[in-house]
PDB file of C-alpha atoms in Angstrom:
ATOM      1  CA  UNK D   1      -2.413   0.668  19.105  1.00  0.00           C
ATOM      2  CA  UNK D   2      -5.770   1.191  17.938  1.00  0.00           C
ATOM      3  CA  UNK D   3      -9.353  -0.264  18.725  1.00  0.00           C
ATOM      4  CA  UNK D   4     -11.941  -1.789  16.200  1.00  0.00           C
ATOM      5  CA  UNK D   5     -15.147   0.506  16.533  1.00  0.00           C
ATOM      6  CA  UNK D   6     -17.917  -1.206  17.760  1.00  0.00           C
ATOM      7  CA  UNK D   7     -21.035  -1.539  15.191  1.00  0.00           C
ATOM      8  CA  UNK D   8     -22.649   1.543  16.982  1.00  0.00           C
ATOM      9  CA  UNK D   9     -19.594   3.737  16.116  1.00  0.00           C
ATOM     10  CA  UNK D  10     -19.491   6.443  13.414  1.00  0.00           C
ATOM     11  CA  UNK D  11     -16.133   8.004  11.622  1.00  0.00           C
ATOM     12  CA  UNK D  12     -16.649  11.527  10.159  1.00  0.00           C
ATOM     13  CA  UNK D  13     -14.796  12.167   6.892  1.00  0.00           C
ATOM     14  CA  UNK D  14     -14.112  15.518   5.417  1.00  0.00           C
ATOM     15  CA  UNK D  15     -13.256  16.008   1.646  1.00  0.00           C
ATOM     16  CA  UNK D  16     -11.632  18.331   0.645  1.00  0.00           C
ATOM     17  CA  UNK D  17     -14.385  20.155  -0.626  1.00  0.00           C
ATOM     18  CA  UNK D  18     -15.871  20.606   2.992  1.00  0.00           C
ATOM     19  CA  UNK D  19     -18.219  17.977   1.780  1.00  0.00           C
ATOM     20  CA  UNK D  20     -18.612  16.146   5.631  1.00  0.00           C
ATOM     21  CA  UNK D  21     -19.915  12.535   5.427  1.00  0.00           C
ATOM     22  CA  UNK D  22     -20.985  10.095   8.339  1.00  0.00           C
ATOM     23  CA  UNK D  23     -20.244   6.634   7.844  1.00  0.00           C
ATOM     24  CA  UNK D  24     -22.383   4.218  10.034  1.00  0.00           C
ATOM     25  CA  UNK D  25     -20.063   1.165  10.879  1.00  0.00           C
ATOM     26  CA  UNK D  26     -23.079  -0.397  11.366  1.00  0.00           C
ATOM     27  CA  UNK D  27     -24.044  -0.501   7.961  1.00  0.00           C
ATOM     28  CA  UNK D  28     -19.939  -1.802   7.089  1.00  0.00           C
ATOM     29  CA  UNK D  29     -19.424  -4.294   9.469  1.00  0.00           C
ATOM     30  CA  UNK D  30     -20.805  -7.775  10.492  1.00  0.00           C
ATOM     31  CA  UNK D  31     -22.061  -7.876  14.038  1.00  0.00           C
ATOM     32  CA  UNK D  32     -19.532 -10.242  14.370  1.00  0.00           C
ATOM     33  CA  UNK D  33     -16.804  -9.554  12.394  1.00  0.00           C
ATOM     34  CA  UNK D  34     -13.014  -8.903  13.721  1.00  0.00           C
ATOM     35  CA  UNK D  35     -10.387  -8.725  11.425  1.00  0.00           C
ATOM     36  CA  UNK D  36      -8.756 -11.705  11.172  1.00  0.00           C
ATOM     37  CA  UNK D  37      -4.823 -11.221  11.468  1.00  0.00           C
ATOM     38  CA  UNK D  38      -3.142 -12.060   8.054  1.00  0.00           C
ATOM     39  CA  UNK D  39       0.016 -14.804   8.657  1.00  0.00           C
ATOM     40  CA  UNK D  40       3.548 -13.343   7.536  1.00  0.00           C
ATOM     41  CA  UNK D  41       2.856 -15.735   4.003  1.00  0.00           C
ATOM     42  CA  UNK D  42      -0.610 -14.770   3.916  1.00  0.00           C
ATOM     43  CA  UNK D  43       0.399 -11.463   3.662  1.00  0.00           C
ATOM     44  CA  UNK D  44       3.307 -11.948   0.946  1.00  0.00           C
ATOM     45  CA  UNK D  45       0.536 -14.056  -0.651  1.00  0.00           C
ATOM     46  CA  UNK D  46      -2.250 -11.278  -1.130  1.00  0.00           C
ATOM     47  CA  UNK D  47       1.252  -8.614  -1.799  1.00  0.00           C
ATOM     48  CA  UNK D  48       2.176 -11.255  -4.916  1.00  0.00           C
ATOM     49  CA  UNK D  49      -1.457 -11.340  -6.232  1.00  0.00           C
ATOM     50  CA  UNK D  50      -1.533  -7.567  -6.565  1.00  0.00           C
ATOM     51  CA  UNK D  51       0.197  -4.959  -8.910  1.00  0.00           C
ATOM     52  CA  UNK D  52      -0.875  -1.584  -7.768  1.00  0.00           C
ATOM     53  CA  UNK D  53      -1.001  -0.056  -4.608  1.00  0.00           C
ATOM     54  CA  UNK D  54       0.139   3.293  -2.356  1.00  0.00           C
ATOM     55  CA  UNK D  55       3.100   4.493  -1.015  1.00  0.00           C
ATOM     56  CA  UNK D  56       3.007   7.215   1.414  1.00  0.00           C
ATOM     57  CA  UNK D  57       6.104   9.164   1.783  1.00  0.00           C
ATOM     58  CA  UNK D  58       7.098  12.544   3.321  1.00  0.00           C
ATOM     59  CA  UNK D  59       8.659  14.763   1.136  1.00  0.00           C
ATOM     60  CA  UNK D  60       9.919  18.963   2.726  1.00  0.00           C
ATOM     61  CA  UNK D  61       7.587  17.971   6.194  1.00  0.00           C
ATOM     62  CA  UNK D  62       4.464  17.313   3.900  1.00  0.00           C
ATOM     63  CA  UNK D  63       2.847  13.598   3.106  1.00  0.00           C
ATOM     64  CA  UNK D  64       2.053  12.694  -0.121  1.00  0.00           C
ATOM     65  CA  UNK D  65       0.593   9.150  -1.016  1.00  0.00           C
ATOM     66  CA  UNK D  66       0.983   7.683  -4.514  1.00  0.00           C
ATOM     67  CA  UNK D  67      -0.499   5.160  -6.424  1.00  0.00           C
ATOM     68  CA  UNK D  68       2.159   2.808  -7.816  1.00  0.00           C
ATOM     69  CA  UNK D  69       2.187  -0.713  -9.638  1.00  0.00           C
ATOM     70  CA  UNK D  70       5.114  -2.916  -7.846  1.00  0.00           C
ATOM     71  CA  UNK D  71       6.354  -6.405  -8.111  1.00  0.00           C
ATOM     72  CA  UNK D  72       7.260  -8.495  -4.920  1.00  0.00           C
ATOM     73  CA  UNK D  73      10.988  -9.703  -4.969  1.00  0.00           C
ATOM     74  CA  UNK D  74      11.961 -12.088  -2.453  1.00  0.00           C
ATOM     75  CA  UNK D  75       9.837  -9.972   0.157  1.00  0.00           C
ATOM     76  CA  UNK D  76      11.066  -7.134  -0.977  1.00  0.00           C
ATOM     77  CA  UNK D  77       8.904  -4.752  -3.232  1.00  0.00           C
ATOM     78  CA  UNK D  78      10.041  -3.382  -6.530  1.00  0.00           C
ATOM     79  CA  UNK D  79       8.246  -0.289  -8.487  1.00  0.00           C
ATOM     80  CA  UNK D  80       9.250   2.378 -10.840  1.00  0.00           C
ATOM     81  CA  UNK D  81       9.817   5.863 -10.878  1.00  0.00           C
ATOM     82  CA  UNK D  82      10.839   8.733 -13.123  1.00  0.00           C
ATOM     83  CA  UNK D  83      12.933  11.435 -12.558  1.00  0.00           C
ATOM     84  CA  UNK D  84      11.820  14.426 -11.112  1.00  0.00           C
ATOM     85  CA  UNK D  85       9.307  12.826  -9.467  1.00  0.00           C
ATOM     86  CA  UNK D  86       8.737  12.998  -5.764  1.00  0.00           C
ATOM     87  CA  UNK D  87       9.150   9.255  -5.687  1.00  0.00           C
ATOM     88  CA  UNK D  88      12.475   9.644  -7.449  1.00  0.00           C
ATOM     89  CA  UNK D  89      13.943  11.586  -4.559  1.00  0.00           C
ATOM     90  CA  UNK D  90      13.779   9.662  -1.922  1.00  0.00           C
ATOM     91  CA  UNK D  91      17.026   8.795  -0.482  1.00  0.00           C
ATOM     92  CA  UNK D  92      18.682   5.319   0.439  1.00  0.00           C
ATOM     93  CA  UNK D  93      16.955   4.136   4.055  1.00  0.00           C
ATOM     94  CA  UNK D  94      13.765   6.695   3.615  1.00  0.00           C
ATOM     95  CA  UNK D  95      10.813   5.115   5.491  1.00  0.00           C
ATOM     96  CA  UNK D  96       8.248   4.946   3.696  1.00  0.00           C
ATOM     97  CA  UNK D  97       4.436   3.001   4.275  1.00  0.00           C
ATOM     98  CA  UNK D  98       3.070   0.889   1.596  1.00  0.00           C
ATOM     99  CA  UNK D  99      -0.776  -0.036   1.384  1.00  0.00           C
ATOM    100  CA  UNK D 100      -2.737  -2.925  -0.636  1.00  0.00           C
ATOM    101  CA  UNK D 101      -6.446  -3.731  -0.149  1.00  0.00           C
ATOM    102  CA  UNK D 102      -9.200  -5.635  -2.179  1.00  0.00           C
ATOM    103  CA  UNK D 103     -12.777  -6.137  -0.856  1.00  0.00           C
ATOM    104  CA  UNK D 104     -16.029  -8.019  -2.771  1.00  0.00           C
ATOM    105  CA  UNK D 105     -19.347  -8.147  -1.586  1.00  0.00           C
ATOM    106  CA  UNK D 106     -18.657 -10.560   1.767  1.00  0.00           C
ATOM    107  CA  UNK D 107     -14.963  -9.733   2.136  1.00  0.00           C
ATOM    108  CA  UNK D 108     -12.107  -7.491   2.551  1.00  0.00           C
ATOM    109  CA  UNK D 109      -8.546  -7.652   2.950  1.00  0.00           C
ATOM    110  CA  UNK D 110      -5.435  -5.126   3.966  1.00  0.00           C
ATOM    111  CA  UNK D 111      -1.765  -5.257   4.231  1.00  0.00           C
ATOM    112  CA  UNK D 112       0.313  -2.442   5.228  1.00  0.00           C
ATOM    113  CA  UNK D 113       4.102  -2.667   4.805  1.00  0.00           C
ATOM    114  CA  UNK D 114       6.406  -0.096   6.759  1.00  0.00           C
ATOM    115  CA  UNK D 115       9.980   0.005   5.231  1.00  0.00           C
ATOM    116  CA  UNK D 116      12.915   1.555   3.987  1.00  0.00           C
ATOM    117  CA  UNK D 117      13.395   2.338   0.199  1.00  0.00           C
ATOM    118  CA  UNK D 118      16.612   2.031  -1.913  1.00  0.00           C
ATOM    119  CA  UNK D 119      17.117   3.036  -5.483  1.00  0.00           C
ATOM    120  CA  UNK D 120      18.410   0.352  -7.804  1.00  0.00           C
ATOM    121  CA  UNK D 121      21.875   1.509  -9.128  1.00  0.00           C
ATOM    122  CA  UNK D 122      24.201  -1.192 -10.100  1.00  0.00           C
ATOM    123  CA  UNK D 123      23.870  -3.072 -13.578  1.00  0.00           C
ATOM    124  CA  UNK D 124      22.722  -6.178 -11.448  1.00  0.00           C
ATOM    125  CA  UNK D 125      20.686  -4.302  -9.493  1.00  0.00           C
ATOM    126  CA  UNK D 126      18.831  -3.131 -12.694  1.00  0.00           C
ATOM    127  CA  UNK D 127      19.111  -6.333 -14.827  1.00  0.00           C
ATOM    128  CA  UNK D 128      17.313  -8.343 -11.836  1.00  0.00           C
ATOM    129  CA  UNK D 129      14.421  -5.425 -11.312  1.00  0.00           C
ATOM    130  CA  UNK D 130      14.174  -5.713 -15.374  1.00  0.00           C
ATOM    131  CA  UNK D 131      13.764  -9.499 -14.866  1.00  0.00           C
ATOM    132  CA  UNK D 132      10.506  -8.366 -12.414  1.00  0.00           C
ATOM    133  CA  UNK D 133       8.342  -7.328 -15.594  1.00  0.00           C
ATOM    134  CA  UNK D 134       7.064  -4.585 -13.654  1.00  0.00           C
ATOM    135  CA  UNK D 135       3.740  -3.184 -14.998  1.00  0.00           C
ATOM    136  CA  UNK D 136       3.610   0.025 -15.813  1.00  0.00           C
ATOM    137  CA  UNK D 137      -0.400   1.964 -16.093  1.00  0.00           C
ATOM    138  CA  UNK D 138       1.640   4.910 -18.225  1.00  0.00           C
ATOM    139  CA  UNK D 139       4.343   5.004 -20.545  1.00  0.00           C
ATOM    140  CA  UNK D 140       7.598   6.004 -19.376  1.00  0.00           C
ATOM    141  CA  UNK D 141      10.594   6.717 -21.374  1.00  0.00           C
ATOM    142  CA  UNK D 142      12.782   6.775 -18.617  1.00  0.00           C
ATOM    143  CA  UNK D 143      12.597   5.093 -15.318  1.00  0.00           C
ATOM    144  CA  UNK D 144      14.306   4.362 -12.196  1.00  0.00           C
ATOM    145  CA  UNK D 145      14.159   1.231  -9.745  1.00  0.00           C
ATOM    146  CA  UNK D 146      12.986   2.010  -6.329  1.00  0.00           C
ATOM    147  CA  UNK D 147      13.021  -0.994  -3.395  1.00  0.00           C
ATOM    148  CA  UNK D 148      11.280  -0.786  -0.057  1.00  0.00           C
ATOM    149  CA  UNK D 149      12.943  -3.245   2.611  1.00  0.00           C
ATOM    150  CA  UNK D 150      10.142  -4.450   5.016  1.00  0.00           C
ATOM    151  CA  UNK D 151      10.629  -3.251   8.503  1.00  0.00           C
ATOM    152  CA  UNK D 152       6.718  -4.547   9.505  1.00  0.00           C
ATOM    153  CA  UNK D 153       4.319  -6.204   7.259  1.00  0.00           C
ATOM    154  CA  UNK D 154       0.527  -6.801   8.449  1.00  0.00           C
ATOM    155  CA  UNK D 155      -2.261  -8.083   7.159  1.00  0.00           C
ATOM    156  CA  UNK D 156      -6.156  -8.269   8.293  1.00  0.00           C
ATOM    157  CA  UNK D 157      -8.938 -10.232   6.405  1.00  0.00           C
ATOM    158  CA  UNK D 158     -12.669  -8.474   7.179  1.00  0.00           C
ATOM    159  CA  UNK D 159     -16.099 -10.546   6.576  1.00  0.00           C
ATOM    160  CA  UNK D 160     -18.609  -7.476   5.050  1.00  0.00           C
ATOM    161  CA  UNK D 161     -22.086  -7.784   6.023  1.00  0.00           C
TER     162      UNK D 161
END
């Protein structure tokens, strides 16, 4: 597992431009804020309420994370992909690890979902992923189904300072 820093704590991020940052957590987190753990419906709730989010897959030994817009389907997720993407090629029981978060100004909220993906290939396979009205942020002329089983989902809810 992994701690929660404590307010004093600092995480060092380098871009890929060798820009290196320092983030205070101090200035991120309430004094006394934990993340609260998200129920199993809480997090299928916040999933539902969403359409886009990342999937992180490894593709020839390399990881690759890609924004996607998805549908939930009887705690399942549903999204699209086209062929010859990266996305496209994953095979039947790939694991994959799928990210949402939202935050305002007093709160923020994450669920991670760690799965296996399927592509949709029978006609009712398709015709109920149709049903989904999947949204789609570009055209696409042709498409595939992709679904990621849930082998974990969790959730935590953060207050901001």
């Amino acid at each position: 597992g992994c701690s929660w820093p404590d307010e004093s704590a600092e995480i060092r991020v380098t871009f890929t431009n060798h820009r290196e940052d320092v983030i205070s957590m101090s200035n991120h987190i309430d004094d006394n804020s934990v993340p609260d753990v998200m129920t199993d419906d809480q997090a299928w709730e916040f999933l539902a309420s969403e359409q886009v989010g990342r999937v992180a897959i490894s593709v020839g030994g390399s990881l690759d994370i890609y924004p996607i817009t998805y549908a939930v389907d009887h705690k399942t997720l549903v999204f699209l992909a086209t062929p010859g993407n990266k996305l496209l090629e994953l095979s039947v029981d790939e694991h994959v690890a799928f990210e949402i978060d939202h935050f305002d100004q007093t709160s923020a909220r994450s669920v991670v979902v760690h799965g296996t993906t399927q592509r949709l290939e029978t006609t009712a396979e398709i015709a109920a992923a149709e049903a989904l009205d999947l949204p789609s942020i570009i055209a696409l002329s042709r498409t595939r189904y992709v679904r990621i089983t849930p082998t974990e989902v969790t959730g935590r809810n953060f207050t901001r300072a």
